[in-house]
Short mmCIF file of C-alpha atoms in Angstrom, two decimals:
data_model
loop_
_atom_site.label_atom_id
_atom_site.label_comp_id
_atom_site.label_asym_id
_atom_site.label_seq_id
_atom_site.Cartn_x
_atom_site.Cartn_y
_atom_site.Cartn_z
CA UNK A 160 -38.38 24.48 11.38
CA UNK A 161 -36.70 21.09 11.98
CA UNK A 162 -39.26 18.40 12.68
CA UNK A 163 -38.37 14.89 13.82
CA UNK A 164 -41.07 12.23 13.73
CA UNK A 165 -40.74 8.85 15.45
CA UNK A 166 -37.05 8.49 14.66
CA UNK A 167 -35.51 5.15 15.66
CA UNK A 168 -32.16 3.46 15.23
CA UNK A 169 -31.08 0.09 16.57
CA UNK A 170 -27.55 -1.31 16.69
CA UNK A 171 -28.04 -5.04 17.08
CA UNK A 172 -30.14 -5.38 20.20
CA UNK A 173 -29.37 -1.86 21.46
CA UNK A 174 -31.97 0.82 20.84
CA UNK A 175 -29.68 3.83 20.39
CA UNK A 176 -32.53 6.12 19.37
CA UNK A 177 -36.01 4.99 20.30
CA UNK A 178 -39.06 6.60 18.74
CA UNK A 179 -37.97 10.23 19.18
CA UNK A 180 -40.20 13.10 18.07
CA UNK A 181 -39.70 16.84 18.57
CA UNK A 182 -39.52 20.13 16.78
CA UNK A 183 -36.83 22.83 16.74
CA UNK A 184 -38.11 26.40 16.60
CA UNK A 185 -36.70 28.93 14.17
CA UNK A 186 -34.35 31.54 15.66
CA UNK A 187 -33.96 29.66 18.94
CA UNK A 188 -31.12 27.74 20.56
CA UNK A 189 -32.24 24.23 21.43
CA UNK A 190 -29.95 22.08 23.54
CA UNK A 191 -29.89 18.31 23.49
CA UNK A 192 -28.54 16.93 26.75
CA UNK A 193 -28.30 13.56 28.39
CA UNK A 194 -25.81 11.21 30.05
CA UNK A 195 -23.04 9.51 28.07
CA UNK A 196 -24.40 6.89 25.70
CA UNK A 197 -27.92 8.28 25.79
CA UNK A 198 -28.06 8.49 21.98
CA UNK A 199 -27.52 12.22 21.40
CA UNK A 200 -24.80 11.91 18.74
CA UNK A 201 -26.67 9.06 17.05
CA UNK A 202 -29.72 11.29 16.83
CA UNK A 203 -27.56 14.06 15.33
CA UNK A 204 -26.14 11.61 12.82
CA UNK A 205 -29.63 10.49 11.84
CA UNK A 206 -30.75 14.08 11.28
CA UNK A 207 -27.63 14.89 9.24
CA UNK A 208 -27.94 11.70 7.20
CA UNK A 209 -24.68 10.13 8.38
CA UNK A 210 -26.67 7.17 9.66
CA UNK A 211 -29.75 5.66 8.10
CA UNK A 212 -32.75 5.45 10.38
CA UNK A 213 -34.71 2.23 10.93
CA UNK A 214 -37.92 4.19 11.24
CA UNK A 215 -39.11 7.77 11.31
CA UNK A 216 -38.86 10.96 9.32
CA UNK A 217 -36.89 14.20 9.26
CA UNK A 218 -38.36 17.44 7.89
CA UNK A 219 -36.68 20.79 7.36
CA UNK A 220 -39.14 23.59 6.66
CA UNK A 221 -41.73 20.92 5.83
CA UNK A 222 -39.43 19.38 3.20
CA UNK A 223 -38.82 15.67 3.70
CA UNK A 224 -35.11 15.00 4.24
CA UNK A 225 -35.45 11.39 5.31
CA UNK A 226 -34.13 9.65 2.24
CA UNK A 227 -31.65 12.17 0.82
CA UNK A 228 -27.84 12.03 1.08
CA UNK A 229 -25.68 13.94 3.58
CA UNK A 230 -24.41 16.41 0.97
CA UNK A 231 -27.95 17.13 -0.26
CA UNK A 232 -29.15 17.73 3.31
CA UNK A 233 -26.25 20.13 3.77
CA UNK A 234 -27.17 21.97 0.58
CA UNK A 235 -30.76 22.20 1.82
CA UNK A 236 -29.52 24.05 4.91
CA UNK A 237 -28.27 21.66 7.60
CA UNK A 238 -24.78 22.73 8.67
CA UNK A 239 -23.08 20.78 11.43
CA UNK A 240 -19.91 20.15 13.37
CA UNK A 241 -18.97 16.72 14.69
CA UNK A 242 -18.00 15.62 18.18
CA UNK A 243 -14.46 15.01 16.90
CA UNK A 244 -12.62 17.71 14.98
CA UNK A 245 -13.03 17.20 11.25
CA UNK A 246 -11.03 19.89 9.51
CA UNK A 247 -9.08 19.00 6.38
CA UNK A 248 -5.69 18.66 8.03
CA UNK A 249 -3.50 19.05 4.97
CA UNK A 250 -5.23 22.20 3.77
CA UNK A 251 -4.84 25.69 5.20
CA UNK A 252 -7.52 27.31 7.32
CA UNK A 253 -8.33 29.60 4.40
CA UNK A 254 -8.73 26.63 2.06
CA UNK A 255 -10.96 24.92 4.63
CA UNK A 256 -13.16 28.01 4.68
CA UNK A 257 -13.22 28.35 0.90
CA UNK A 258 -14.42 24.78 0.55
CA UNK A 259 -17.38 25.60 2.77
CA UNK A 260 -18.20 28.74 0.84
CA UNK A 261 -17.88 27.44 -2.72
CA UNK A 262 -20.62 25.45 -4.33
CA UNK A 263 -19.10 25.40 -7.83
CA UNK A 264 -15.81 23.78 -6.91
CA UNK A 265 -16.99 20.29 -7.81
CA UNK A 266 -17.62 21.42 -11.39
CA UNK A 267 -14.38 20.39 -13.04
CA UNK A 268 -14.25 22.58 -16.16
CA UNK A 269 -15.57 25.69 -14.45
CA UNK A 270 -13.03 25.24 -11.69
CA UNK A 271 -10.23 24.49 -14.19
CA UNK A 272 -10.65 27.82 -15.96
CA UNK A 273 -11.51 30.00 -12.98
CA UNK A 274 -9.21 32.12 -10.82
CA UNK A 275 -7.58 30.39 -7.89
CA UNK A 276 -6.66 33.38 -5.77
CA UNK A 277 -8.35 36.34 -4.15
CA UNK A 278 -11.89 35.01 -4.11
CA UNK A 279 -13.99 35.53 -1.01
CA UNK A 280 -10.92 36.43 1.03
CA UNK A 281 -12.65 39.34 2.74
CA UNK A 282 -15.60 37.21 3.85
CA UNK A 283 -13.28 34.53 5.24
CA UNK A 284 -11.13 37.09 6.99
CA UNK A 285 -14.12 38.71 8.68
CA UNK A 286 -15.54 35.39 9.81
CA UNK A 287 -12.24 34.18 11.24
CA UNK A 288 -11.81 37.53 12.94
CA UNK A 289 -14.92 36.74 15.02
CA UNK A 290 -12.85 34.17 16.91
CA UNK A 291 -9.49 35.91 16.43
CA UNK A 292 -8.27 33.17 14.11
CA UNK A 293 -7.67 35.36 11.09
CA UNK A 294 -3.95 35.56 11.90
CA UNK A 295 -3.71 31.78 11.44
CA UNK A 296 -5.44 31.82 8.06
CA UNK A 297 -2.49 30.41 6.15
CA UNK A 298 -1.59 27.73 8.67
CA UNK A 299 -2.27 24.08 7.89
CA UNK A 300 -5.29 22.88 9.87
CA UNK A 301 -3.33 19.96 11.32
CA UNK A 302 -0.95 22.39 13.03
CA UNK A 303 -3.65 24.04 15.15
CA UNK A 304 -4.37 23.13 18.76
CA UNK A 305 -7.55 21.20 19.52
CA UNK A 306 -9.36 24.29 20.78
CA UNK A 307 -8.34 26.34 17.76
CA UNK A 308 -9.62 23.57 15.49
CA UNK A 309 -13.00 23.71 17.23
CA UNK A 310 -13.18 27.48 16.74
CA UNK A 311 -12.33 27.20 13.05
CA UNK A 312 -14.77 24.35 12.61
CA UNK A 313 -17.62 26.38 14.07
CA UNK A 314 -16.74 29.33 11.84
CA UNK A 315 -16.71 26.96 8.86
CA UNK A 316 -20.17 25.69 9.80
CA UNK A 317 -21.42 29.27 10.15
CA UNK A 318 -19.93 30.27 6.79
CA UNK A 319 -21.82 27.50 5.00
CA UNK A 320 -25.14 28.77 3.65
CA UNK A 321 -27.53 27.24 6.18
CA UNK A 322 -30.91 27.33 7.89
CA UNK A 323 -29.91 25.42 11.02
CA UNK A 324 -26.58 24.96 12.81
CA UNK A 325 -26.03 21.64 14.54
CA UNK A 326 -23.15 21.69 17.02
CA UNK A 327 -22.01 18.47 18.66
CA UNK A 328 -20.23 19.30 21.93
CA UNK A 329 -18.50 22.43 20.67
CA UNK A 330 -16.79 23.30 23.95
CA UNK A 331 -15.83 19.80 25.11
CA UNK A 332 -12.11 19.53 25.83
CA UNK A 333 -11.19 23.16 25.19
CA UNK A 334 -9.37 25.51 27.58
CA UNK A 335 -11.43 27.90 29.74
CA UNK A 336 -10.23 30.85 27.64
CA UNK A 337 -11.39 29.24 24.41
CA UNK A 338 -14.61 28.14 26.08
CA UNK A 339 -15.29 31.80 26.85
CA UNK A 340 -14.48 32.69 23.24
CA UNK A 341 -16.90 30.05 21.96
CA UNK A 342 -19.56 31.08 24.41
CA UNK A 343 -19.31 34.69 23.19
CA UNK A 344 -19.57 33.52 19.61
CA UNK A 345 -22.70 31.49 20.34
CA UNK A 346 -24.26 34.45 22.17
CA UNK A 347 -23.51 36.61 19.13
CA UNK A 348 -25.25 34.02 16.95
CA UNK A 349 -28.19 33.99 19.34
CA UNK A 350 -28.66 37.73 18.95
CA UNK A 351 -28.53 37.24 15.17
CA UNK A 352 -31.57 34.92 15.47
CA UNK A 353 -29.68 31.86 14.24
CA UNK A 354 -31.40 28.51 14.67
CA UNK A 355 -29.01 26.36 16.66
CA UNK A 356 -29.31 22.78 17.81
CA UNK A 357 -26.53 21.96 20.24
CA UNK A 358 -25.34 18.90 22.14
CA UNK A 359 -23.41 19.78 25.26
CA UNK A 360 -22.36 18.03 28.44
CA UNK A 361 -21.68 21.14 30.47
CA UNK A 362 -25.08 21.74 32.04
CA UNK A 363 -24.30 25.25 33.28
CA UNK A 364 -22.99 26.29 29.89
CA UNK A 365 -25.98 24.96 28.03
CA UNK A 366 -28.71 25.99 30.46
CA UNK A 367 -27.48 29.57 30.40
CA UNK A 368 -27.44 29.65 26.63
CA UNK A 369 -30.44 27.62 25.44
CA UNK A 370 -34.03 28.69 24.89
CA UNK A 371 -35.28 25.11 24.86
CA UNK A 372 -33.80 21.91 26.24
CA UNK A 373 -34.45 18.32 25.16
CA UNK A 374 -33.20 15.58 27.48
CA UNK A 375 -32.39 12.06 26.28
CA UNK A 376 -31.73 8.92 28.24
CA UNK A 377 -31.29 5.38 26.90
CA UNK A 378 -32.36 6.47 23.41
CA UNK A 379 -35.61 8.09 24.54
CA UNK A 380 -36.62 11.68 25.07
CA UNK A 381 -37.40 11.96 28.75
CA UNK A 382 -38.04 15.70 29.04
CA UNK A 383 -38.53 18.82 26.98
CA UNK A 384 -38.92 22.42 28.09
CA UNK A 385 -37.36 25.68 29.18
CA UNK A 386 -34.01 25.48 31.05
CA UNK A 387 -35.70 26.51 34.30
CA UNK A 388 -38.17 23.60 34.00
CA UNK A 389 -35.42 21.13 33.14
CA UNK A 390 -33.22 22.16 36.10
CA UNK A 391 -35.83 20.90 38.54
CA UNK A 392 -37.18 17.95 36.55
CA UNK A 393 -37.08 14.84 38.73
CA UNK A 394 -36.64 12.42 35.83
CA UNK A 395 -33.70 14.43 34.47
CA UNK A 396 -31.99 14.53 37.83
CA UNK A 397 -32.44 10.77 38.16
CA UNK A 398 -30.98 10.18 34.71
CA UNK A 399 -27.90 12.22 35.58
CA UNK A 400 -27.42 11.26 39.19
CA UNK A 401 -29.03 7.81 39.37
CA UNK A 402 -31.81 6.78 41.69
CA UNK B 1014 44.44 4.40 -37.92
CA UNK B 1015 43.62 7.82 -36.42
CA UNK B 1016 40.50 7.95 -38.61
CA UNK B 1017 39.31 4.55 -37.35
CA UNK B 1018 39.76 5.61 -33.69
CA UNK B 1019 37.94 8.85 -34.44
CA UNK B 1020 35.10 6.95 -36.15
CA UNK B 1021 34.84 4.52 -33.22
CA UNK B 1022 34.78 7.43 -30.78
CA UNK B 1023 32.01 9.16 -32.78
CA UNK B 1024 30.05 5.91 -32.87
CA UNK B 1025 30.46 5.47 -29.11
CA UNK B 1026 29.35 9.04 -28.50
CA UNK B 1027 26.30 8.49 -30.68
CA UNK B 1028 25.47 5.28 -28.82
CA UNK B 1029 25.85 7.09 -25.52
CA UNK B 1030 23.57 9.89 -26.71
CA UNK B 1031 20.96 7.34 -27.90
CA UNK B 1032 21.20 5.61 -24.53
CA UNK B 1033 20.66 8.88 -22.66
CA UNK B 1034 17.74 9.81 -24.91
CA UNK B 1035 16.25 6.33 -24.40
CA UNK B 1036 16.40 6.87 -20.64
CA UNK B 1037 14.93 10.34 -21.08
CA UNK B 1038 11.98 8.90 -23.00
CA UNK B 1039 11.31 6.27 -20.34
CA UNK B 1040 11.58 8.87 -17.58
CA UNK B 1041 9.06 11.05 -19.45
CA UNK B 1042 6.59 8.18 -19.89
CA UNK B 1043 6.91 7.05 -16.27
CA UNK B 1044 6.59 10.65 -15.10
CA UNK B 1045 3.23 10.97 -16.90
CA UNK B 1046 2.12 7.65 -15.42
CA UNK B 1047 3.19 8.73 -11.95
CA UNK B 1048 1.51 12.15 -12.02
CA UNK B 1049 -1.62 10.37 -13.26
CA UNK B 1050 -1.41 8.12 -10.18
CA UNK B 1051 -0.82 11.21 -8.00
CA UNK B 1052 -4.27 12.49 -9.04
CA UNK B 1053 -6.07 9.40 -7.74
CA UNK B 1054 -3.71 8.34 -4.93
CA UNK B 1055 -1.85 11.46 -3.81
CA UNK B 1056 -4.64 13.98 -4.20
CA UNK B 1057 -7.82 11.92 -3.76
CA UNK B 1058 -6.55 9.14 -1.51
CA UNK B 1059 -7.65 6.21 -3.68
CA UNK B 1060 -5.03 3.48 -3.76
CA UNK B 1061 -5.66 2.40 -7.33
CA UNK B 1062 -3.79 -0.86 -7.92
CA UNK B 1063 -5.52 -1.02 -11.30
CA UNK B 1064 -3.55 1.96 -12.61
CA UNK B 1065 -1.32 -0.20 -14.79
CA UNK B 1066 -4.43 -1.44 -16.64
CA UNK B 1067 -5.14 2.12 -17.85
CA UNK B 1068 -1.57 2.24 -19.17
CA UNK B 1069 -2.30 -0.99 -21.04
CA UNK B 1070 -5.66 0.18 -22.37
CA UNK B 1071 -3.99 3.32 -23.72
CA UNK B 1072 -1.15 1.34 -25.29
CA UNK B 1073 -3.44 -1.19 -27.00
CA UNK B 1074 -5.97 1.45 -28.12
CA UNK B 1075 -3.36 3.67 -29.73
CA UNK B 1076 -1.43 0.77 -31.28
CA UNK B 1077 -4.57 -0.80 -32.77
CA UNK B 1078 -5.96 2.42 -34.22
CA UNK B 1079 -2.63 3.34 -35.79
CA UNK B 1080 -2.11 -0.23 -37.06
CA UNK B 1081 -5.53 0.04 -38.68
CA UNK B 1082 -4.44 3.18 -40.49
CA UNK B 1083 -5.53 6.02 -38.26
CA UNK B 1084 -3.09 8.88 -37.71
CA UNK B 1085 -1.02 8.91 -34.54
CA UNK B 1086 -2.72 11.93 -32.99
CA UNK B 1087 -6.08 10.15 -33.15
CA UNK B 1088 -4.49 7.08 -31.56
CA UNK B 1089 -2.97 9.24 -28.80
CA UNK B 1090 -6.23 11.02 -28.07
CA UNK B 1091 -8.33 7.85 -28.17
CA UNK B 1092 -5.82 6.15 -25.88
CA UNK B 1093 -6.64 8.78 -23.25
CA UNK B 1094 -10.38 8.69 -23.94
CA UNK B 1095 -10.68 4.87 -23.87
CA UNK B 1096 -8.67 4.70 -20.65
CA UNK B 1097 -10.92 7.43 -19.24
CA UNK B 1098 -14.04 5.40 -20.09
CA UNK B 1099 -12.58 2.43 -18.22
CA UNK B 1100 -11.68 4.83 -15.40
CA UNK B 1101 -15.36 5.69 -15.20
CA UNK B 1102 -16.29 1.99 -15.07
CA UNK B 1103 -13.79 1.35 -12.27
CA UNK B 1104 -15.12 4.38 -10.39
CA UNK B 1105 -18.73 3.10 -10.25
CA UNK B 1106 -18.13 0.67 -7.34
CA UNK B 1107 -16.51 3.48 -5.32
CA UNK B 1108 -20.05 4.56 -4.43
CA UNK B 1109 -20.12 1.72 -1.94
CA UNK B 1110 -16.55 0.46 -1.71
CA UNK B 1111 -13.81 2.64 -0.32
CA UNK B 1112 -10.31 2.26 1.07
CA UNK B 1113 -8.97 -1.29 1.04
CA UNK B 1114 -12.14 -2.57 -0.61
CA UNK B 1115 -11.61 -0.20 -3.52
CA UNK B 1116 -8.00 -1.38 -3.84
CA UNK B 1117 -9.22 -4.97 -4.04
CA UNK B 1118 -11.71 -4.06 -6.76
CA UNK B 1119 -8.96 -2.19 -8.63
CA UNK B 1120 -6.73 -5.26 -8.35
CA UNK B 1121 -9.52 -7.40 -9.71
CA UNK B 1122 -10.02 -4.87 -12.55
CA UNK B 1123 -6.34 -5.02 -13.39
CA UNK B 1124 -6.44 -8.85 -13.55
CA UNK B 1125 -9.52 -8.77 -15.78
CA UNK B 1126 -7.84 -6.33 -18.17
CA UNK B 1127 -4.73 -8.53 -18.24
CA UNK B 1128 -6.91 -11.50 -19.04
CA UNK B 1129 -8.62 -9.57 -21.85
CA UNK B 1130 -5.28 -8.48 -23.34
CA UNK B 1131 -4.23 -12.12 -23.14
CA UNK B 1132 -7.34 -13.65 -24.69
CA UNK B 1133 -8.87 -11.19 -27.10
CA UNK B 1134 -8.28 -11.89 -30.75
CA UNK B 1135 -7.76 -8.24 -31.58
CA UNK B 1136 -4.92 -7.89 -29.05
CA UNK B 1137 -3.28 -11.05 -30.45
CA UNK B 1138 -3.07 -12.66 -27.01
CA UNK B 1139 0.27 -13.49 -25.46
CA UNK B 1140 2.07 -12.82 -28.75
CA UNK B 1141 1.14 -9.16 -28.42
CA UNK B 1142 1.13 -6.45 -31.05
CA UNK B 1143 4.31 -5.81 -32.96
CA UNK B 1144 5.35 -3.48 -35.73
CA UNK B 1145 3.58 -0.56 -34.06
CA UNK B 1146 4.65 2.37 -36.23
CA UNK B 1147 6.61 5.34 -34.98
CA UNK B 1148 4.48 8.45 -34.78
CA UNK B 1149 4.01 10.84 -37.65
CA UNK B 1150 2.52 14.05 -36.34
CA UNK B 1151 1.66 17.08 -38.51
CA UNK B 1152 4.12 15.93 -41.17
CA UNK B 1153 6.94 15.29 -38.69
CA UNK B 1154 8.29 11.78 -38.61
CA UNK B 1155 9.26 10.86 -35.07
CA UNK B 1156 11.15 7.68 -35.96
CA UNK B 1157 14.49 9.05 -34.83
CA UNK B 1158 15.17 8.76 -31.12
CA UNK B 1159 15.95 12.45 -30.70
CA UNK B 1160 12.64 13.52 -32.25
CA UNK B 1161 10.76 10.94 -30.20
CA UNK B 1162 12.48 12.32 -27.10
CA UNK B 1163 11.31 15.82 -28.03
CA UNK B 1164 7.77 14.49 -28.53
CA UNK B 1165 7.76 12.80 -25.11
CA UNK B 1166 9.24 15.92 -23.54
CA UNK B 1167 6.51 18.13 -25.00
CA UNK B 1168 3.70 15.74 -24.06
CA UNK B 1169 5.14 15.36 -20.53
CA UNK B 1170 5.30 19.13 -20.07
CA UNK B 1171 1.71 19.55 -21.33
CA UNK B 1172 0.48 16.75 -19.02
CA UNK B 1173 2.38 18.25 -16.09
CA UNK B 1174 0.93 21.72 -16.69
CA UNK B 1175 -2.62 20.37 -16.91
CA UNK B 1176 -2.23 18.24 -13.78
CA UNK B 1177 -0.58 21.13 -11.94
CA UNK B 1178 -3.45 23.43 -12.92
CA UNK B 1179 -5.99 20.85 -11.70
CA UNK B 1180 -4.25 20.47 -8.37
CA UNK B 1181 -4.14 24.21 -7.63
CA UNK B 1182 -7.72 24.77 -8.83
CA UNK B 1183 -10.74 24.77 -6.52
CA UNK B 1184 -11.53 21.29 -7.79
CA UNK B 1185 -8.03 20.20 -6.70
CA UNK B 1186 -8.79 21.40 -3.19
CA UNK B 1187 -12.00 19.36 -3.16
CA UNK B 1188 -9.98 16.30 -4.18
CA UNK B 1189 -7.70 16.88 -1.20
CA UNK B 1190 -10.67 17.42 1.09
CA UNK B 1191 -12.05 14.01 0.06
CA UNK B 1192 -8.63 12.48 0.72
CA UNK B 1193 -8.30 14.09 4.16
CA UNK B 1194 -11.79 13.34 5.45
CA UNK B 1195 -14.57 12.12 3.22
CA UNK B 1196 -17.32 12.45 5.81
CA UNK B 1197 -16.31 16.04 6.52
CA UNK B 1198 -16.33 16.74 2.76
CA UNK B 1199 -19.87 15.36 2.54
CA UNK B 1200 -20.79 17.43 5.55
CA UNK B 1201 -19.89 20.65 3.75
CA UNK B 1202 -22.10 19.62 0.85
CA UNK B 1203 -19.65 17.96 -1.55
CA UNK B 1204 -20.78 15.05 -3.69
CA UNK B 1205 -17.78 12.88 -2.94
CA UNK B 1206 -18.79 10.07 -5.29
CA UNK B 1207 -18.83 12.45 -8.26
CA UNK B 1208 -15.42 13.78 -7.21
CA UNK B 1209 -13.94 10.28 -7.01
CA UNK B 1210 -15.37 9.43 -10.43
CA UNK B 1211 -13.84 12.53 -12.06
CA UNK B 1212 -10.54 11.96 -10.29
CA UNK B 1213 -10.25 8.39 -11.55
CA UNK B 1214 -11.23 9.45 -15.07
CA UNK B 1215 -8.55 12.15 -15.19
CA UNK B 1216 -5.98 9.76 -13.77
CA UNK B 1217 -6.89 7.10 -16.33
CA UNK B 1218 -6.75 9.63 -19.18
CA UNK B 1219 -3.13 10.53 -18.50
CA UNK B 1220 -2.15 6.90 -17.91
CA UNK B 1221 -3.69 6.15 -21.33
CA UNK B 1222 -1.62 8.91 -22.94
CA UNK B 1223 1.52 7.42 -21.37
CA UNK B 1224 0.49 4.01 -22.73
CA UNK B 1225 0.21 5.39 -26.25
CA UNK B 1226 3.69 6.93 -26.11
CA UNK B 1227 5.11 3.69 -24.75
CA UNK B 1228 3.52 1.52 -27.45
CA UNK B 1229 4.80 3.71 -30.27
CA UNK B 1230 8.25 4.00 -28.76
CA UNK B 1231 8.89 0.31 -28.06
CA UNK B 1232 6.90 -0.76 -31.19
CA UNK B 1233 5.86 -3.94 -29.42
CA UNK B 1234 3.41 -4.52 -26.57
CA UNK B 1235 2.25 -7.69 -24.89
CA UNK B 1236 0.09 -8.36 -21.81
CA UNK B 1237 3.27 -8.96 -19.77
CA UNK B 1238 4.07 -5.25 -19.94
CA UNK B 1239 0.90 -4.42 -18.01
CA UNK B 1240 1.18 -6.62 -14.94
CA UNK B 1241 1.33 -5.60 -11.30
CA UNK B 1242 5.11 -6.13 -11.37
CA UNK B 1243 5.36 -3.12 -13.66
CA UNK B 1244 3.12 -1.05 -11.41
CA UNK B 1245 5.67 -1.27 -8.60
CA UNK B 1246 8.10 1.37 -9.93
CA UNK B 1247 5.20 3.80 -10.48
CA UNK B 1248 3.91 3.35 -6.92
CA UNK B 1249 7.45 3.73 -5.59
CA UNK B 1250 7.96 6.93 -7.60
CA UNK B 1251 4.79 8.37 -6.08
CA UNK B 1252 5.67 7.31 -2.53
CA UNK B 1253 9.33 8.35 -2.66
CA UNK B 1254 8.53 11.68 -4.27
CA UNK B 1255 5.77 12.20 -1.74
CA UNK B 1256 2.01 11.99 -1.99
CA UNK B 1257 0.49 15.08 -3.62
CA UNK B 1258 3.90 16.43 -4.66
CA UNK B 1259 4.46 16.88 -8.39
CA UNK B 1260 7.99 18.19 -7.85
CA UNK B 1261 8.81 15.09 -5.82
CA UNK B 1262 7.31 12.88 -8.53
CA UNK B 1263 9.64 14.40 -11.13
CA UNK B 1264 12.74 13.84 -9.02
CA UNK B 1265 11.67 10.32 -8.02
CA UNK B 1266 11.03 9.44 -11.69
CA UNK B 1267 14.68 10.19 -12.42
CA UNK B 1268 15.86 8.29 -9.36
CA UNK B 1269 13.84 5.14 -9.93
CA UNK B 1270 14.48 4.94 -13.67
CA UNK B 1271 18.19 5.63 -13.36
CA UNK B 1272 18.83 3.33 -10.41
CA UNK B 1273 18.78 0.06 -12.42
CA UNK B 1274 21.09 1.68 -14.98
CA UNK B 1275 23.62 2.48 -12.27
CA UNK B 1276 23.32 -1.09 -11.02
CA UNK B 1277 24.25 -2.33 -14.48
CA UNK B 1278 27.70 -0.84 -13.99
CA UNK B 1279 28.10 -2.43 -10.55
CA UNK B 1280 26.45 -5.85 -10.84
CA UNK B 1281 26.68 -8.55 -13.51
CA UNK B 1282 23.83 -7.84 -15.95
CA UNK B 1283 21.85 -11.12 -15.44
CA UNK B 1284 21.46 -10.14 -11.77
CA UNK B 1285 20.14 -6.63 -12.42
CA UNK B 1286 16.65 -7.70 -13.56
CA UNK B 1287 15.71 -9.87 -10.59
CA UNK B 1288 17.55 -7.63 -8.12
CA UNK B 1289 15.69 -4.58 -9.37
CA UNK B 1290 12.43 -5.71 -7.72
CA UNK B 1291 14.24 -6.57 -4.48
CA UNK B 1292 15.85 -3.13 -4.43
CA UNK B 1293 12.52 -1.42 -5.18
CA UNK B 1294 10.92 -3.31 -2.28
CA UNK B 1295 13.84 -2.40 -0.01
CA UNK B 1296 13.60 1.30 -0.93
CA UNK B 1297 9.86 1.24 -0.31
CA UNK B 1298 10.25 -0.28 3.17
CA UNK B 1299 13.03 2.16 4.12
CA UNK B 1300 11.03 5.15 2.92
CA UNK B 1301 7.86 4.03 4.68
CA UNK B 1302 9.79 3.50 7.91
CA UNK B 1303 11.94 6.60 7.98
CA UNK B 1304 10.27 9.11 5.70
CA UNK B 1305 6.59 8.16 5.47
CA UNK B 1306 5.73 11.37 3.65
CA UNK B 1307 8.38 10.77 0.98
CA UNK B 1308 10.87 13.51 0.14
CA UNK B 1309 8.48 16.29 -0.75
CA UNK B 1310 5.10 14.90 0.31
CA UNK B 1311 2.52 16.63 2.43
CA UNK B 1312 0.53 13.56 3.33
CA UNK B 1313 1.38 10.26 4.97
CA UNK B 1314 0.34 7.05 3.26
CA UNK B 1315 -2.26 5.38 5.46
#
């Protein structure tokens, strides 16, 4: 489904992503792991179009995404969350959700003459209910706790019409209770045959959830395979624990 | 004797009424200018220092068309449209330049427009345009101050209702999303460049309308009216009222326009002019320090 070919990105003399190639299978959860600074988020940013690659190509369902803008990639089906929470702080949760659902809202005249209330409320309510956030629907996003923001952000990414979900450390920094909540949500998505590409530091969390694991170190892909294969991979252990 | 006192009293009352209406007209014009700035600054997060240039473009466009024999309503409409076209031109660099860089480009735009007003033959340079006629609209002659006040009041209400409608519409929410986090807005599929372009065009349109009203009210415009110095009260109105707050903008328009008038009663009149800018600056610093969201604002100025 998502195919990466020889993707590279240099920052000055540092090779943040170095000639990476892999493929993400449809309906599977693929985890991208690696030590801090190994280039995982840079790779995510290259796929999403936030950063421009030096070399390489990105394909989604055989369609070349390499030279198109972030918003076009999103409209083609790449939905993502960032490492840092990026909700619209001065808008309510409901408004944040509506923005993800609407595709006509950038059309000025259509928006000017259309209704402002009542649209898609049921859909938003049901989605937020998945993570028990529906009661906070009318709260401003900036007033939520960090963990709540992460939950809402994931729901927003799910609500967007998409082919692949890219989640950058969704459970980092959240309380154990919220971690459980998020884990349940991801398992629910797994049963729904969603294609998910996830970066996560918590090895136990990710190895229990993922179908496939890709390991990065110093910008390179050092291992690929099933979680059971990765657990015992010598190179992976060295990358995490040192020689 | 009694008759003379009565006549004098009537005359004083009339003068007082004219004075109040004059202030009302200025408040109306500044209110339109400020809600126009709210669209680009308060709702979209673009600190447009070039806003005063749109006011000038509107004023010159309307004045010139009416001086060349076109009816006022055409002048008023073209003032908005011409300003909007320049809004589009200013928006083009926002594809690559954002934040402080955009402000610098807007400043540069404002200086270029000032230079054009100053040097073009059609604008009559530093001498400016004078004898700009009072509006005649659908047979009504708005030369009297009370009728002009009513005209400004109606136009202000219409502008407010349109801007209010925009801000509560889905498009208004996209504007706010771009202001809050542009990358996140892109990441939910919004074309943020297109949104910034439309925002600046709408903002410029209303500033142009305000410019037209101003030109036909004062009957004389010169490049000096459209300098950065005159942008200060508009920025202060927006900041004091609060970013993205139309209610706050209305209250702040009254406050900022009436403040120098109150000072006239306290200070000797030659001091009021120069002190006005000092007081504006002082208010701005105090507000930014102690109430960074303004009185009714939702968003802090960054």
